[in-house]
Tab-separated table of C-alpha atoms in Angstrom:
chain	number	residue	atom	x	y	z
S	221	MET	CA	41.615	-119.563	266.832
S	222	ASN	CA	40.831	-122.393	264.155
S	223	GLY	CA	37.560	-123.852	265.001
S	224	ARG	CA	36.881	-121.982	268.639
S	225	ARG	CA	33.803	-122.123	269.578
S	226	VAL	CA	32.565	-118.423	270.568
S	227	LEU	CA	29.434	-117.605	271.603
S	228	LEU	CA	28.249	-113.769	270.918
S	229	VAL	CA	26.003	-112.490	273.799
S	230	VAL	CA	24.202	-109.492	271.477
S	231	GLY	CA	22.751	-107.110	274.626
S	232	GLY	CA	20.247	-103.978	273.526
S	233	GLY	CA	21.765	-100.921	272.145
S	234	ILE	CA	23.168	-98.882	269.359
S	235	ALA	CA	26.136	-100.934	269.774
S	236	ALA	CA	24.467	-103.873	268.342
S	237	TYR	CA	25.318	-102.032	264.876
S	238	LYS	CA	28.704	-103.089	264.914
S	239	VAL	CA	28.079	-107.279	265.892
S	240	PRO	CA	27.825	-107.739	261.967
S	241	GLU	CA	31.768	-106.328	261.652
S	242	LEU	CA	32.528	-108.845	265.005
S	243	VAL	CA	31.553	-111.845	263.681
S	244	ARG	CA	33.267	-111.129	260.751
S	245	ALA	CA	36.624	-110.921	262.702
S	246	LEU	CA	35.528	-113.911	264.544
S	247	ARG	CA	35.121	-115.630	261.705
S	248	GLN	CA	37.978	-114.251	259.685
S	249	ALA	CA	40.140	-115.600	262.974
S	250	GLY	CA	39.080	-119.183	262.169
S	251	CYS	CA	36.559	-119.043	265.112
S	252	GLN	CA	32.744	-121.029	264.376
S	253	VAL	CA	30.214	-118.392	266.321
S	254	ARG	CA	26.715	-118.712	267.521
S	255	CYS	CA	24.665	-115.649	268.836
S	256	ALA	CA	22.296	-115.173	271.369
S	257	LEU	CA	20.105	-112.006	271.214
S	258	THR	CA	18.180	-110.146	274.232
S	259	GLU	CA	14.474	-109.169	273.202
S	260	ALA	CA	16.148	-105.685	272.414
S	261	ALA	CA	18.787	-106.884	270.252
S	262	ALA	CA	16.624	-107.988	267.238
S	263	ALA	CA	15.372	-104.367	267.569
S	264	PHE	CA	19.255	-102.817	266.771
S	265	VAL	CA	20.882	-105.474	264.684
S	266	SER	CA	18.947	-108.572	262.297
S	267	PRO	CA	18.902	-111.493	263.302
S	268	LEU	CA	19.083	-112.595	259.547
S	269	VAL	CA	21.690	-110.729	258.934
S	270	LEU	CA	23.654	-112.803	261.814
S	271	GLN	CA	22.372	-115.943	261.044
S	272	SER	CA	23.747	-115.375	257.325
S	273	LEU	CA	27.085	-114.256	258.454
S	274	THR	CA	27.455	-117.199	261.161
S	275	GLY	CA	25.825	-119.759	259.407
S	276	GLN	CA	24.210	-120.824	262.161
S	277	PRO	CA	20.284	-119.882	264.073
S	278	VAL	CA	19.975	-117.252	266.150
S	279	CYS	CA	18.886	-118.084	269.616
S	280	ARG	CA	16.177	-115.796	271.149
S	281	SER	CA	13.928	-117.782	272.752
S	282	LEU	CA	13.898	-119.492	276.265
S	283	LEU	CA	10.143	-120.776	275.874
S	284	SER	CA	10.521	-121.011	272.242
S	285	ALA	CA	9.716	-124.893	271.568
S	286	GLY	CA	12.500	-125.384	268.236
S	287	GLU	CA	14.934	-123.527	270.311
S	288	GLU	CA	14.348	-125.369	273.810
S	289	GLY	CA	12.577	-129.115	272.892
S	290	GLN	CA	16.112	-130.385	273.880
S	291	ILE	CA	17.473	-127.539	277.156
S	292	GLY	CA	18.803	-125.464	273.971
S	293	HIS	CA	19.724	-123.083	276.961
S	294	ILE	CA	22.057	-125.600	278.239
S	295	GLU	CA	23.428	-126.980	275.048
S	296	LEU	CA	24.317	-123.974	273.930
S	297	ALA	CA	25.990	-123.374	277.449
S	298	ASP	CA	28.036	-126.347	277.048
S	299	TRP	CA	28.715	-125.359	273.451
S	300	ALA	CA	31.051	-122.390	273.786
S	301	GLU	CA	34.979	-122.913	274.778
S	302	LEU	CA	34.363	-118.059	275.215
S	303	VAL	CA	30.758	-116.119	276.449
S	304	LEU	CA	31.100	-112.189	274.317
S	305	ILE	CA	28.778	-109.789	275.924
S	306	ALA	CA	28.925	-107.075	273.359
S	307	PRO	CA	27.168	-104.916	273.647
S	308	ALA	CA	27.214	-105.020	277.452
S	309	SER	CA	23.989	-102.538	278.024
S	310	ALA	CA	23.734	-100.854	281.979
S	311	ASP	CA	20.347	-103.540	282.187
S	312	LEU	CA	22.598	-106.633	280.730
S	313	LEU	CA	25.193	-105.943	283.843
S	314	ALA	CA	22.653	-106.032	286.285
S	315	ARG	CA	20.970	-108.744	285.497
S	316	MET	CA	23.951	-110.596	285.347
S	317	ALA	CA	25.300	-109.664	288.124
S	318	GLY	CA	22.274	-110.314	290.171
S	319	GLY	CA	21.964	-113.519	288.841
S	320	HIS	CA	19.047	-113.369	287.037
S	321	ALA	CA	17.808	-116.121	284.031
S	322	GLY	CA	14.379	-114.604	283.242
S	323	ASP	CA	15.079	-114.660	279.167
S	324	LEU	CA	17.994	-117.321	276.972
S	325	PRO	CA	20.986	-114.959	277.637
S	326	THR	CA	20.969	-114.650	280.864
S	327	ALA	CA	19.863	-118.088	281.562
S	328	VAL	CA	22.911	-118.886	279.349
S	329	LEU	CA	25.442	-116.746	281.067
S	330	LEU	CA	24.153	-118.488	284.497
S	331	ALA	CA	24.827	-122.016	283.269
S	332	THR	CA	27.691	-121.861	280.950
S	333	ARG	CA	31.474	-122.756	282.538
S	334	ALA	CA	33.266	-121.041	279.545
S	335	PRO	CA	35.369	-117.383	280.683
S	336	LEU	CA	32.803	-114.469	279.618
S	337	LEU	CA	34.059	-111.738	278.334
S	338	ALA	CA	32.179	-108.805	278.077
S	339	ALA	CA	32.127	-105.342	276.424
S	340	PRO	CA	30.344	-102.217	277.966
S	341	ALA	CA	28.107	-99.749	275.675
S	342	MET	CA	25.863	-97.529	277.513
S	343	ASN	CA	25.301	-92.995	277.769
S	344	VAL	CA	28.550	-92.146	280.341
S	345	ASN	CA	26.233	-91.041	282.813
S	346	MET	CA	24.668	-94.493	282.591
S	347	TRP	CA	28.093	-96.688	282.971
S	348	GLU	CA	29.618	-93.926	285.709
S	349	HIS	CA	26.016	-94.357	288.042
S	350	PRO	CA	27.654	-96.038	291.368
S	351	ALA	CA	25.062	-98.928	290.502
S	352	THR	CA	26.224	-99.914	287.583
S	353	GLN	CA	29.972	-98.955	288.981
S	354	ALA	CA	29.313	-101.609	291.556
S	355	ASN	CA	27.449	-104.550	289.480
S	356	VAL	CA	30.963	-104.500	287.725
S	357	ALA	CA	32.979	-105.251	290.553
S	358	LEU	CA	31.050	-108.170	291.455
S	359	LEU	CA	30.939	-109.417	288.300
S	360	ARG	CA	34.929	-108.701	288.161
S	361	GLU	CA	35.070	-110.489	291.846
S	362	ARG	CA	33.312	-113.093	289.849
S	363	GLY	CA	36.026	-113.386	286.914
S	364	VAL	CA	34.075	-111.886	284.315
S	365	ARG	CA	36.883	-110.558	281.696
S	366	PHE	CA	35.702	-106.629	280.848
S	367	ALA	CA	36.702	-104.761	277.709
S	368	GLY	CA	36.142	-100.761	277.167
S	369	PRO	CA	34.406	-99.098	277.308
S	370	GLU	CA	36.200	-96.695	275.518
S	371	SER	CA	35.549	-92.657	275.431
S	372	GLY	CA	34.670	-90.306	272.933
S	373	GLU	CA	31.850	-89.267	271.209
S	374	LEU	CA	28.296	-91.673	272.106
S	375	ALA	CA	25.833	-91.994	269.816
S	376	CYS	CA	23.445	-90.197	272.364
S	377	GLY	CA	25.500	-86.929	271.762
S	378	TRP	CA	27.564	-87.474	274.968
S	379	GLN	CA	31.110	-87.015	275.200
S	380	GLY	CA	32.616	-89.529	277.729
S	381	SER	CA	33.308	-93.451	278.657
S	382	GLY	CA	31.380	-95.279	277.196
S	383	ARG	CA	31.600	-96.307	273.317
S	384	MET	CA	31.836	-100.052	273.117
S	385	SER	CA	35.216	-101.899	271.665
S	386	GLU	CA	35.647	-101.899	267.993
S	387	PRO	CA	35.197	-105.369	266.762
S	388	GLY	CA	39.639	-106.073	265.356
S	389	ALA	CA	39.599	-104.869	269.397
S	390	LEU	CA	37.408	-107.415	270.421
S	391	ALA	CA	38.615	-110.227	269.066
S	392	ALA	CA	41.953	-109.972	270.118
S	393	GLN	CA	40.621	-110.330	273.325
S	394	ALA	CA	38.669	-113.077	272.727
S	395	ALA	CA	42.238	-114.783	270.588
S	396	LEU	CA	43.672	-113.978	274.333
S	397	LEU	CA	41.518	-115.354	276.251
S	398	LEU	CA	41.478	-118.872	274.326
S	399	GLY	CA	44.980	-119.206	273.703
S	400	THR	CA	46.706	-122.411	274.916
S	401	ARG	CA	48.388	-121.093	277.800
S	402	SER	CA	51.770	-122.470	277.047
S	403	LEU	CA	53.630	-119.569	278.263
S	404	ALA	CA	51.274	-118.948	281.270
S	405	GLY	CA	53.730	-118.119	284.237
S	406	ALA	CA	57.199	-116.989	281.897
S	407	ARG	CA	57.438	-113.273	281.508
S	408	VAL	CA	58.671	-112.481	277.608
S	409	LEU	CA	60.264	-109.364	276.244
S	410	VAL	CA	60.250	-108.379	272.998
S	411	THR	CA	61.695	-105.617	270.987
S	412	ALA	CA	60.020	-104.312	267.767
S	413	GLY	CA	60.535	-101.377	264.617
S	414	GLY	CA	63.050	-100.024	263.668
S	415	THR	CA	64.851	-96.951	265.993
S	416	ARG	CA	65.450	-94.009	264.462
S	417	GLU	CA	68.805	-91.743	265.435
S	418	ARG	CA	68.572	-87.720	265.606
S	419	LEU	CA	70.580	-85.639	262.366
S	420	ASP	CA	69.026	-82.869	263.640
S	421	ALA	CA	65.675	-81.200	265.020
S	422	VAL	CA	63.386	-82.656	261.982
S	423	ARG	CA	65.441	-85.813	260.552
S	424	VAL	CA	66.281	-88.823	261.939
S	425	LEU	CA	68.303	-92.157	259.975
S	426	ALA	CA	66.175	-94.406	260.240
S	427	ASN	CA	65.028	-97.810	258.183
S	428	ARG	CA	62.191	-99.800	256.850
S	429	SER	CA	61.039	-101.097	259.753
S	430	SER	CA	57.228	-101.407	260.072
S	431	GLY	CA	57.358	-103.711	263.320
S	432	LYS	CA	54.828	-106.087	261.947
S	433	MET	CA	56.468	-109.268	262.966
S	434	GLY	CA	57.684	-108.402	266.254
S	435	PHE	CA	54.406	-107.538	267.133
S	436	ALA	CA	52.865	-110.614	265.651
S	437	VAL	CA	55.572	-112.233	268.094
S	438	ALA	CA	54.091	-110.652	271.237
S	439	ALA	CA	50.749	-110.593	270.435
S	440	GLU	CA	51.135	-114.863	270.376
S	441	ALA	CA	53.014	-114.546	273.389
S	442	ALA	CA	50.427	-113.253	274.998
S	443	ARG	CA	47.751	-115.324	273.524
S	444	ARG	CA	50.167	-118.406	275.188
S	445	GLY	CA	49.139	-116.534	278.613
S	446	ALA	CA	52.986	-114.841	278.809
S	447	GLU	CA	53.723	-111.965	280.894
S	448	VAL	CA	54.830	-109.785	277.904
S	449	VAL	CA	56.864	-106.478	277.682
S	450	LEU	CA	57.315	-105.103	274.470
S	451	VAL	CA	59.878	-102.316	273.825
S	452	ALA	CA	58.587	-100.637	270.497
S	453	ALA	CA	61.130	-98.171	268.434
S	454	PRO	CA	58.757	-96.209	266.521
S	455	CYS	CA	55.640	-97.220	265.058
S	456	ALA	CA	52.123	-96.791	263.368
S	457	LEU	CA	50.536	-100.009	264.971
S	458	PRO	CA	47.863	-100.366	267.995
S	459	THR	CA	49.163	-102.316	271.377
S	460	PRO	CA	48.478	-106.205	271.174
S	461	ALA	CA	45.892	-107.058	273.588
S	462	GLY	CA	47.553	-108.015	277.084
S	463	VAL	CA	51.062	-106.522	276.437
S	464	ARG	CA	52.392	-104.171	278.208
S	465	ARG	CA	53.772	-101.012	275.717
S	466	VAL	CA	57.136	-99.205	276.561
S	467	ASP	CA	57.763	-96.786	273.425
S	468	VAL	CA	61.843	-95.939	272.268
S	469	GLU	CA	63.231	-93.839	269.660
S	470	SER	CA	66.936	-94.077	269.213
S	471	ALA	CA	69.602	-97.575	270.256
S	472	LEU	CA	70.636	-95.681	273.045
S	473	GLU	CA	66.545	-95.937	274.944
S	474	MET	CA	66.221	-99.232	273.394
S	475	ARG	CA	68.936	-100.224	275.392
S	476	GLU	CA	67.897	-98.624	278.406
S	477	ALA	CA	64.649	-100.366	278.061
S	478	VAL	CA	65.755	-103.154	277.516
S	479	ARG	CA	68.186	-103.836	280.522
S	480	ALA	CA	65.278	-102.585	282.726
S	481	GLU	CA	63.484	-105.307	281.364
S	482	ALA	CA	65.293	-108.058	280.847
S	483	PRO	CA	65.527	-109.037	284.260
S	484	GLY	CA	63.636	-112.138	285.344
S	485	ALA	CA	62.757	-112.764	281.858
S	486	ALA	CA	62.366	-115.951	280.720
S	487	VAL	CA	62.698	-115.337	276.887
S	488	VAL	CA	63.677	-112.169	274.915
S	489	VAL	CA	62.882	-111.995	271.567
S	490	MET	CA	65.241	-109.513	269.298
S	491	SER	CA	63.212	-108.448	266.642
S	492	ALA	CA	63.549	-104.830	266.691
S	493	ALA	CA	65.864	-103.491	263.511
S	494	VAL	CA	68.345	-101.577	265.507
S	495	ALA	CA	70.359	-98.560	263.878
S	496	ASP	CA	74.430	-99.815	263.798
S	497	PHE	CA	75.086	-95.867	263.299
S	498	ARG	CA	74.621	-92.633	265.058
S	499	PRO	CA	75.417	-88.990	263.650
S	500	ALA	CA	78.375	-87.922	266.000
S	501	ARG	CA	77.407	-84.908	266.442
S	502	PRO	CA	72.690	-84.432	266.162
S	503	GLN	CA	71.741	-80.833	265.437
S	504	SER	CA	69.802	-78.932	267.943
S	505	HIS	CA	68.022	-76.820	264.811
S	506	LYS	CA	67.731	-77.861	261.435
S	507	ILE	CA	70.655	-78.046	258.905
S	508	LYS	CA	69.951	-75.456	256.174
S	509	LYS	CA	70.866	-75.930	252.520
S	510	GLU	CA	72.026	-72.418	252.698
S	511	GLU	CA	74.019	-72.360	255.388
S	512	LEU	CA	76.345	-74.779	253.122
S	513	ALA	CA	78.861	-73.617	250.636
S	514	GLU	CA	77.251	-73.394	246.978
S	515	ASP	CA	77.264	-77.066	245.629
S	516	ALA	CA	79.176	-78.279	248.596
S	517	GLY	CA	77.741	-82.013	249.974
S	518	LEU	CA	76.852	-82.271	254.296
S	519	HIS	CA	79.833	-84.649	255.901
S	520	ILE	CA	78.200	-86.598	258.587
S	521	GLU	CA	79.614	-88.506	261.304
S	522	LEU	CA	78.867	-91.505	262.569
S	523	LEU	CA	79.425	-93.667	265.954
S	524	ARG	CA	79.278	-97.414	265.822
S	525	ASN	CA	75.758	-97.901	268.504
S	526	PRO	CA	76.169	-100.519	271.071
S	527	ASP	CA	75.279	-104.425	269.892
S	528	ILE	CA	72.194	-104.848	272.215
S	529	LEU	CA	71.510	-108.408	271.539
S	530	ALA	CA	75.373	-109.333	271.905
S	531	GLU	CA	75.488	-107.721	275.446
S	532	LEU	CA	72.426	-109.597	276.285
S	533	CYS	CA	73.734	-112.787	275.705
S	534	ALA	CA	77.473	-112.128	276.961
S	535	ALA	CA	75.575	-111.459	280.093
S	536	ARG	CA	73.562	-114.529	280.502
S	537	PRO	CA	74.931	-116.535	283.740
S	538	ALA	CA	75.545	-120.168	282.326
S	539	ALA	CA	73.050	-123.043	282.158
S	540	ALA	CA	72.983	-125.996	284.535
S	541	PRO	CA	73.897	-129.053	282.056
S	542	GLY	CA	70.977	-129.788	280.426
S	543	ALA	CA	68.767	-126.865	281.817
S	544	PRO	CA	67.880	-124.138	278.725
S	545	PRO	CA	69.261	-120.878	279.242
S	546	VAL	CA	67.667	-118.290	280.906
S	547	PRO	CA	66.747	-115.861	279.263
S	548	ILE	CA	66.524	-117.632	275.801
S	549	VAL	CA	67.254	-115.627	273.098
S	550	VAL	CA	66.087	-115.371	269.770
S	551	GLY	CA	67.648	-112.694	266.997
S	552	PHE	CA	66.028	-111.334	263.704
S	553	ALA	CA	69.000	-111.519	260.745
S	554	ALA	CA	67.306	-109.099	257.773
S	555	GLU	CA	69.975	-110.233	255.093
S	556	SER	CA	70.342	-108.977	251.341
S	557	ARG	CA	72.698	-111.830	250.389
S	558	ASP	CA	74.444	-115.223	251.424
S	559	LEU	CA	71.517	-115.109	253.797
S	560	LEU	CA	72.576	-118.588	255.256
S	561	ALA	CA	76.197	-118.265	255.464
S	562	ALA	CA	75.817	-114.562	256.585
S	563	ALA	CA	72.808	-115.774	259.241
S	564	ARG	CA	74.849	-118.347	260.530
S	565	ARG	CA	77.881	-116.263	260.845
S	566	LYS	CA	75.511	-113.888	263.511
S	567	LEU	CA	73.975	-116.533	265.053
S	568	ALA	CA	77.569	-117.376	266.792
S	569	ARG	CA	78.840	-113.534	266.875
S	570	LYS	CA	75.900	-112.847	268.674
S	571	GLY	CA	76.002	-115.932	271.133
S	572	CYS	CA	72.032	-116.687	270.912
S	573	ASP	CA	69.786	-119.694	271.102
S	574	LEU	CA	67.785	-118.999	267.373
S	575	LEU	CA	67.870	-116.766	265.184
S	576	VAL	CA	65.337	-115.473	262.443
S	577	ALA	CA	66.867	-114.691	258.934
S	578	ASN	CA	64.833	-113.668	256.206
S	579	ASP	CA	65.742	-112.526	252.293
S	580	ILE	CA	64.524	-109.051	252.712
S	581	ARG	CA	64.595	-109.232	248.449
S	582	GLN	CA	61.820	-111.882	248.530
S	583	PRO	CA	59.106	-110.105	246.499
S	584	GLY	CA	55.890	-109.798	248.939
S	585	GLY	CA	58.290	-110.823	252.284
S	586	GLY	CA	60.233	-108.980	254.938
S	587	PHE	CA	59.901	-105.116	255.248
S	588	GLU	CA	56.458	-103.645	255.918
S	589	SER	CA	55.129	-106.930	254.492
S	590	ASP	CA	52.102	-108.274	255.899
S	591	GLU	CA	54.174	-111.544	255.125
S	592	ASN	CA	57.649	-113.340	255.434
S	593	ALA	CA	59.204	-116.375	254.554
S	594	VAL	CA	61.596	-117.289	256.763
S	595	VAL	CA	64.951	-119.939	257.945
S	596	LEU	CA	64.715	-120.944	261.872
S	597	LEU	CA	68.730	-121.454	262.538
S	598	ASP	CA	69.454	-123.092	265.842
S	599	ALA	CA	72.544	-123.245	267.966
S	600	ALA	CA	73.578	-127.083	267.388
S	601	GLY	CA	73.404	-126.167	263.774
S	602	GLY	CA	69.951	-126.990	262.590
S	603	ALA	CA	67.921	-125.056	259.880
S	604	GLU	CA	63.974	-125.039	259.641
S	605	GLU	CA	62.937	-123.217	256.145
S	606	LEU	CA	59.257	-121.988	256.562
S	607	PRO	CA	57.418	-120.919	252.865
S	608	ARG	CA	56.069	-117.738	252.937
S	609	LEU	CA	53.164	-116.799	255.118
S	610	PRO	CA	51.690	-114.747	257.579
S	611	LYS	CA	53.187	-112.943	259.946
S	612	ALA	CA	50.804	-114.013	262.939
S	613	GLU	CA	51.809	-118.092	261.139
S	614	VAL	CA	55.857	-116.569	261.677
S	615	ALA	CA	55.708	-116.226	265.301
S	616	ALA	CA	53.678	-119.570	265.743
S	617	HIS	CA	55.860	-121.717	264.068
S	618	LEU	CA	58.958	-118.998	266.308
S	619	TRP	CA	57.365	-119.805	269.727
S	620	ASP	CA	56.724	-123.665	268.677
S	621	ARG	CA	60.245	-123.464	268.834
S	622	VAL	CA	61.166	-121.277	271.833
S	623	GLU	CA	58.858	-123.899	273.914
S	624	LYS	CA	61.283	-126.904	272.385
S	625	LEU	CA	64.031	-124.821	273.769
S	626	ARG	CA	62.206	-124.322	277.464
S	627	GLU	CA	61.488	-128.243	277.774
S	628	PRO	CA	64.124	-129.716	279.826
S	629	GLY	CA	66.673	-132.237	278.385
S	630	LEU	CA	66.116	-130.054	275.302
């Protein structure tokens, strides 16, 4: 997102109070942001605030000699790589559908060739009105993308659809539309999170995986244009924009989900921390201390879980000479000692094409952290060590490597 140019068209509505936070989210992602306000929008959010946050003059008037001396609305339309309309009021959607150009924002919307992303915000009755729905349907036919609206309590006191999507979600949608499209047409399967194995009615055997790395991998694949399926073990993370999510709990459930979703995938990234063992006899009730003899311990028999990664690699057909395997399979290894030696053994044992290894003892990286320091190992014996980076950047490096593997002859 560094340096990408986003024009934010702000419509009139109480949801405009979220716009400064949206600007911050886009700027933190690396975007250049400029704002164009309708006359009504200026009553809800201060142009001075937006100018301070963007570092750019706020555009408001189609008839201003200062703003339009060089045909400013055309310059603004050409500058934008993405136009985000937030909030998109019922009135603004109607004027967009009608092709109006009576003010600077609507003139820009007619003149730009950039993708349009609209974030509706209005009263539920206005949103559900046939006129609004007809306008939305027409705009969708013309290629306008929509984010939201969300359901909940509205500023007017009503309950229902009409809330503008949160700034973070809109920034994620913007990133999706500004992606490189280098994986366009490819189907990608990603697993993430840590599986849970039921011990009794209330207890599970689990690990510390937060799922952050796998979710970052899925988000980056979607940003590059892939059709992404994310098989997620229990975690509290929101689904990345443009990703279809399948929730599972145990290793056996993850195995079945992978088997169902892997056919047709060009790439499978197995970043989930899958439990190696499960209780042989999980109890349907809660095991209580008073049911055990005094000072007696609890003995749990464990069964080995299937090796999903090894099964997936073994089931692949042999690749033609010079062609990449289908699917390309990426594994992960979280190690606490002998990182490279242990990771190379795992790479050979599993049969995958690329292995991402990280030392979980390293401070500030690994489980539950927002950063990771990894080594990328390939089947040819190569190793690329990355410094500690945000997991989103690690995901970008990973997909750069995968894309090289997908190139014919490599």
